[in-house]
């Protein structure tokens, strides 16, 4: 969709979205030091809205960034039936960006190994990742950029919690297990609904995934629907969840691998405290929580102080 076919209102919205996404991508890159001077960033394109948006925003930032870096687009043609081989090359040619189209029949492998009706995403992603990692080293790419956004990261957290018993998600920046590649997710701060609207206004030539697109009962789809419902019922909850993921406290958890609870002992020489500091206030179940889901800290302090007074004057 060219600017000529958009209304003035749509053009205004497109510009606003572009600025927002550019700001969020720029912040993520800066916060996690994703891209450095002289980097060659391999942008992995699937033909979906997220990877299109990622490449579009990175190309935009490349013109304004304080560091110089190169972008190379790479698509893996997995030989899915009916895959339109001409769409991505035509689109990338129009951008005048260097690119590579790789061909590897992972589709047949996945269909052979995974029973009908079962989730194919796990094996498919492993095969795709192995191919892309190897090619990144071949072309001298120093970073591999994937199009996962903030919703993907949060969904992965809940998927691991619900089905794998782990508090684990997608880090914005990751060193591969073999130490040979650094993976970055520039869209880590971007919401899917913004990307979807941006992709529609930009009219990216979306290529559907025929391998997994028909699997309606995927666990991720269920988690996505849960988060969508929360977002509608409790505005701001998704933002709070992501903020919580950025503020972990191992000593306040139960993971013995992350904190040495076994050796934890009181210090008999520690001075006794008089007034209770705000940081030492315990968390009570009766804290007043507003309709928006935010804790009323003033009410919490008053309730805590009242309990402390009662305890200090109580005699059995």
Coordinates of C-alpha atoms in Angstrom, one line a residue:
X1 CA 0.0 0.0 0.0
X2 CA 1.7 3.2 -1.2
X3 CA 1.3 6.5 0.5
X4 CA -0.8 7.6 -2.4
X5 CA -3.5 5.1 -1.6
X6 CA -3.7 6.0 2.1
X7 CA -6.0 8.6 3.5
X8 CA -4.5 11.6 5.4
X9 CA -5.7 9.9 8.7
X10 CA -4.0 6.7 7.8
X11 CA -0.8 8.5 6.9
X12 CA -0.8 10.3 10.2
X13 CA -1.4 7.0 12.0
X14 CA 1.4 5.3 10.0
X15 CA 3.9 8.0 10.9
X16 CA 2.9 7.9 14.5
X17 CA 3.3 4.1 14.6
X18 CA 6.7 4.3 12.8
X19 CA 8.0 6.8 15.4
X20 CA 6.7 4.7 18.3
X21 CA 8.2 1.4 16.9
X22 CA 11.5 3.1 16.0
X23 CA 11.7 4.6 19.5
X24 CA 11.0 1.2 21.1
X25 CA 13.5 -0.7 18.9
X26 CA 16.1 2.0 19.5
X27 CA 15.6 1.7 23.3
X28 CA 15.9 -2.1 23.2
X29 CA 19.1 -1.9 21.1
X30 CA 20.6 0.6 23.5
X31 CA 19.5 -1.2 26.7
X32 CA 20.9 -4.5 25.7
X33 CA 23.8 -3.3 23.5
X34 CA 22.3 -5.3 20.6
X35 CA 24.1 -3.5 17.7
X36 CA 27.7 -2.2 17.8
X37 CA 30.0 -0.3 15.5
X38 CA 30.9 -2.3 12.4
X39 CA 28.3 -5.1 13.0
X40 CA 26.9 -7.1 10.2
X41 CA 23.3 -7.9 11.2
X42 CA 21.6 -10.8 9.5
X43 CA 17.9 -10.1 9.5
X44 CA 16.0 -13.4 9.4
X45 CA 12.8 -13.0 7.2
X46 CA 10.0 -15.5 7.4
X47 CA 7.6 -13.6 5.3
X48 CA 5.5 -12.7 8.3
X49 CA 4.5 -9.3 9.6
X50 CA 7.0 -9.3 12.5
X51 CA 10.2 -9.9 10.4
X52 CA 9.0 -7.5 7.8
X53 CA 8.5 -4.8 10.4
X54 CA 11.9 -5.6 12.0
X55 CA 13.7 -5.1 8.7
X56 CA 11.8 -2.0 7.9
X57 CA 12.5 -0.3 11.3
X58 CA 16.2 -1.4 11.3
X59 CA 16.6 0.1 7.8
X60 CA 15.1 3.3 9.1
X61 CA 17.3 3.3 12.1
X62 CA 20.4 2.6 10.1
X63 CA 20.2 6.0 8.6
X64 CA 20.1 7.7 12.0
X65 CA 22.0 5.4 14.3
X66 CA 25.1 6.8 16.1
X67 CA 27.0 3.6 15.0
X68 CA 27.6 2.3 11.5
X69 CA 26.3 -1.2 10.8
X70 CA 25.4 -3.4 7.8
X71 CA 22.1 -5.2 7.2
X72 CA 21.7 -8.5 5.3
X73 CA 18.3 -10.1 4.8
X74 CA 18.1 -13.9 4.8
X75 CA 15.1 -16.1 4.1
X76 CA 15.0 -19.8 4.4
X77 CA 12.8 -21.5 1.8
X78 CA 11.7 -24.6 3.7
X79 CA 10.0 -26.0 0.6
X80 CA 6.5 -25.8 1.9
X81 CA 3.9 -26.7 -0.8
X82 CA 2.8 -23.6 -2.6
X83 CA 5.4 -21.3 -1.2
X84 CA 5.6 -18.2 -3.5
X85 CA 9.3 -18.0 -4.2
X86 CA 9.1 -14.7 -6.1
X87 CA 7.5 -12.5 -3.4
X88 CA 10.5 -11.9 -1.1
X89 CA 13.1 -11.4 -3.8
X90 CA 10.9 -8.8 -5.5
X91 CA 10.2 -7.0 -2.2
X92 CA 13.9 -7.0 -1.2
X93 CA 14.9 -5.8 -4.7
X94 CA 12.6 -2.9 -4.2
X95 CA 14.4 -2.0 -1.0
X96 CA 17.8 -2.3 -2.6
X97 CA 19.0 -4.3 0.4
X98 CA 21.5 -7.2 0.1
X99 CA 19.8 -10.6 0.7
X100 CA 20.1 -14.4 0.4
X101 CA 17.4 -17.0 -0.2
X102 CA 18.4 -20.3 1.3
X103 CA 16.7 -23.6 0.2
X104 CA 16.4 -26.6 2.5
X105 CA 13.6 -29.0 2.6
X106 CA 12.8 -29.0 6.3
X107 CA 9.1 -29.3 5.5
X108 CA 9.4 -33.0 4.5
X109 CA 11.5 -33.7 7.6
X110 CA 9.0 -32.2 9.9
X111 CA 6.0 -33.9 8.2
X112 CA 7.9 -37.3 8.4
X113 CA 8.9 -37.0 12.1
X114 CA 5.8 -35.3 13.6
X115 CA 2.5 -37.3 13.7
X116 CA -0.5 -35.6 12.1
X117 CA -2.2 -33.1 14.4
X118 CA 0.8 -32.7 16.7
X119 CA 2.6 -29.4 17.1
X120 CA 5.4 -29.0 14.5
X121 CA 6.8 -25.7 15.8
X122 CA 9.5 -27.1 18.0
X123 CA 11.2 -29.3 15.5
X124 CA 10.7 -26.8 12.7
X125 CA 12.3 -24.0 14.6
X126 CA 15.3 -26.2 15.6
X127 CA 16.0 -27.2 12.0
X128 CA 15.5 -23.6 10.8
X129 CA 17.8 -22.3 13.6
X130 CA 20.6 -24.7 12.8
X131 CA 20.6 -23.7 9.1
X132 CA 20.5 -20.0 9.8
X133 CA 23.2 -20.2 12.5
X134 CA 25.5 -22.0 10.1
X135 CA 24.9 -19.5 7.3
X136 CA 25.5 -16.5 9.6
X137 CA 29.0 -17.8 10.3
X138 CA 29.5 -18.4 6.5
X139 CA 28.8 -14.7 5.6
X140 CA 30.5 -13.3 8.6
X141 CA 27.4 -11.9 10.4
X142 CA 28.2 -10.7 13.9
X143 CA 24.5 -10.6 15.0
X144 CA 21.4 -12.6 14.0
X145 CA 18.2 -10.6 14.3
X146 CA 14.9 -12.4 14.9
X147 CA 11.4 -10.8 14.8
X148 CA 10.1 -11.9 18.2
X149 CA 8.2 -9.1 19.9
X150 CA 7.2 -8.4 23.5
X151 CA 4.0 -10.5 23.3
X152 CA 6.1 -13.5 22.1
X153 CA 8.4 -13.1 25.1
X154 CA 5.6 -12.9 27.6
X155 CA 3.7 -15.8 26.0
X156 CA 6.9 -17.9 26.2
X157 CA 7.2 -17.2 29.9
X158 CA 3.7 -18.5 30.6
X159 CA 4.1 -21.5 28.2
X160 CA 7.2 -22.5 30.2
X161 CA 5.5 -21.9 33.5
X162 CA 2.3 -23.8 32.6
X163 CA 3.7 -26.7 30.6
X164 CA 7.4 -27.0 31.5
X165 CA 7.6 -25.9 35.1
X166 CA 10.2 -23.2 34.3
X167 CA 10.5 -19.5 34.7
X168 CA 12.0 -19.0 31.3
X169 CA 11.3 -16.8 28.3
X170 CA 13.1 -15.3 25.3
X171 CA 16.0 -12.9 26.2
X172 CA 16.4 -9.8 24.0
X173 CA 20.0 -10.8 23.5
X174 CA 21.3 -14.4 23.5
X175 CA 24.6 -16.2 23.0
X176 CA 24.1 -19.5 21.2
X177 CA 25.0 -22.7 23.1
X178 CA 28.1 -23.2 21.1
X179 CA 29.2 -19.6 21.7
X180 CA 29.5 -18.9 17.9
X181 CA 26.5 -16.6 17.4
X182 CA 24.8 -13.7 19.1
X183 CA 21.0 -13.6 18.6
X184 CA 19.1 -10.3 19.1
X185 CA 15.4 -9.5 19.2
X186 CA 15.1 -5.8 18.3
X187 CA 11.3 -5.9 18.7
X188 CA 11.5 -6.9 22.3
X189 CA 9.8 -3.7 23.5
X190 CA 7.1 -3.7 20.7
X191 CA 3.6 -4.9 21.1
X192 CA 2.1 -7.2 18.5
X193 CA -1.0 -5.1 18.0
X194 CA 1.2 -2.2 17.0
X195 CA 3.2 -4.3 14.6
X196 CA 0.0 -5.8 13.1
X197 CA -1.4 -2.4 12.4
X198 CA 1.9 -1.1 11.0
X199 CA 2.2 -4.1 8.7
X200 CA -1.4 -3.5 7.4
X201 CA -0.7 0.2 6.7
X202 CA 2.7 -0.6 5.0
X203 CA 1.0 -3.5 3.0
X204 CA 3.9 -5.9 3.5
X205 CA 3.5 -8.9 1.2
X206 CA 2.7 -11.4 3.9
X207 CA 3.5 -15.1 3.2
X208 CA 1.4 -17.5 5.4
X209 CA 3.0 -20.5 7.0
X210 CA 1.2 -23.6 5.6
X211 CA 3.1 -25.9 7.9
X212 CA 1.6 -24.8 11.2
X213 CA -1.0 -22.2 10.3
X214 CA -3.8 -24.8 10.5
X215 CA -3.0 -26.0 14.0
X216 CA -5.7 -24.1 15.8
X217 CA -5.3 -25.7 19.2
X218 CA -1.6 -24.9 19.9
X219 CA -0.8 -24.1 23.5
X220 CA 0.6 -20.7 22.4
X221 CA -2.7 -19.8 20.9
X222 CA -4.4 -20.5 24.3
X223 CA -1.9 -18.4 26.2
X224 CA -2.2 -15.6 23.6
X225 CA -6.0 -15.6 24.1
X226 CA -5.5 -15.5 27.9
X227 CA -3.2 -12.5 27.7
X228 CA -5.5 -10.8 25.2
X229 CA -8.4 -11.2 27.7
X230 CA -6.3 -9.8 30.6
X231 CA -5.3 -6.9 28.5
X232 CA -8.9 -6.0 27.7
X233 CA -10.1 -6.5 31.3
X234 CA -7.1 -5.0 33.1
X235 CA -5.4 -2.4 30.9
X236 CA -1.8 -2.1 31.8
X237 CA -1.4 -5.6 33.1
X238 CA 0.7 -6.8 30.1
X239 CA 3.1 -3.8 30.6
X240 CA 3.4 -4.7 34.3
X241 CA 4.2 -8.4 33.5
X242 CA 7.0 -7.4 31.2
X243 CA 8.3 -4.9 33.8
X244 CA 8.3 -7.7 36.3
X245 CA 10.4 -9.8 34.0
X246 CA 13.0 -7.0 34.0
X247 CA 13.0 -6.8 37.8
X248 CA 13.8 -10.3 39.2
X249 CA 14.9 -10.9 42.7
X250 CA 16.6 -14.3 43.2
X251 CA 16.6 -14.0 47.0
X252 CA 12.8 -13.6 47.1
X253 CA 12.2 -16.7 45.0
X254 CA 12.5 -20.4 45.6
X255 CA 15.2 -21.5 43.1
X256 CA 18.1 -22.9 45.0
X257 CA 20.3 -22.7 41.9
X258 CA 19.9 -18.9 41.7
X259 CA 20.3 -18.1 45.4
X260 CA 22.2 -19.8 48.2
X261 CA 19.4 -20.4 50.7
X262 CA 21.3 -23.3 52.4
X263 CA 24.1 -21.1 53.7
X264 CA 21.8 -18.2 54.6
X265 CA 22.0 -17.4 58.3
X266 CA 21.2 -14.5 60.6
X267 CA 24.0 -12.1 61.7
X268 CA 24.1 -12.2 65.6
X269 CA 26.1 -9.0 65.6
X270 CA 23.7 -7.0 63.4
X271 CA 22.4 -3.9 65.3
X272 CA 18.8 -4.0 66.4
X273 CA 16.5 -1.7 64.5
X274 CA 14.1 0.7 66.1
X275 CA 11.7 2.1 63.6
X276 CA 10.7 -0.2 60.8
X277 CA 12.1 1.0 57.5
X278 CA 9.8 1.1 54.5
X279 CA 11.9 -1.5 52.7
X280 CA 11.4 -3.9 55.6
X281 CA 7.6 -3.7 55.6
X282 CA 6.1 -7.2 55.1
X283 CA 3.6 -7.9 52.4
X284 CA 0.1 -8.6 53.7
X285 CA -2.7 -10.3 51.9
X286 CA -5.1 -7.5 52.8
X287 CA -3.3 -4.8 50.8
X288 CA -5.7 -2.5 49.1
X289 CA -5.6 -3.1 45.4
X290 CA -7.5 -0.7 43.1
X291 CA -9.6 -1.7 40.1
X292 CA -6.6 -1.0 37.9
X293 CA -4.6 -3.6 39.6
X294 CA -2.2 -1.2 41.4
X295 CA -1.4 -1.5 45.1
X296 CA -2.4 1.5 47.3
X297 CA 1.0 1.9 49.1
X298 CA -0.3 4.5 51.5
X299 CA -3.0 2.2 52.7
X300 CA -0.6 -0.6 52.9
X301 CA 1.8 1.4 55.2
X302 CA -1.1 2.5 57.4
X303 CA -2.4 -1.1 57.7
X304 CA 1.1 -2.4 58.5
X305 CA 1.8 0.3 61.1
X306 CA -1.5 -0.5 62.8
X307 CA -0.6 -4.2 63.0
X308 CA 2.8 -3.4 64.4
X309 CA 1.2 -1.2 67.1
X310 CA -1.2 -3.9 68.0
X311 CA 1.5 -6.5 68.3
X312 CA 3.8 -4.3 70.4
X313 CA 1.1 -3.6 73.0
X314 CA -0.4 -7.1 73.1
X315 CA 0.0 -9.2 76.3
X316 CA -1.4 -12.7 76.5

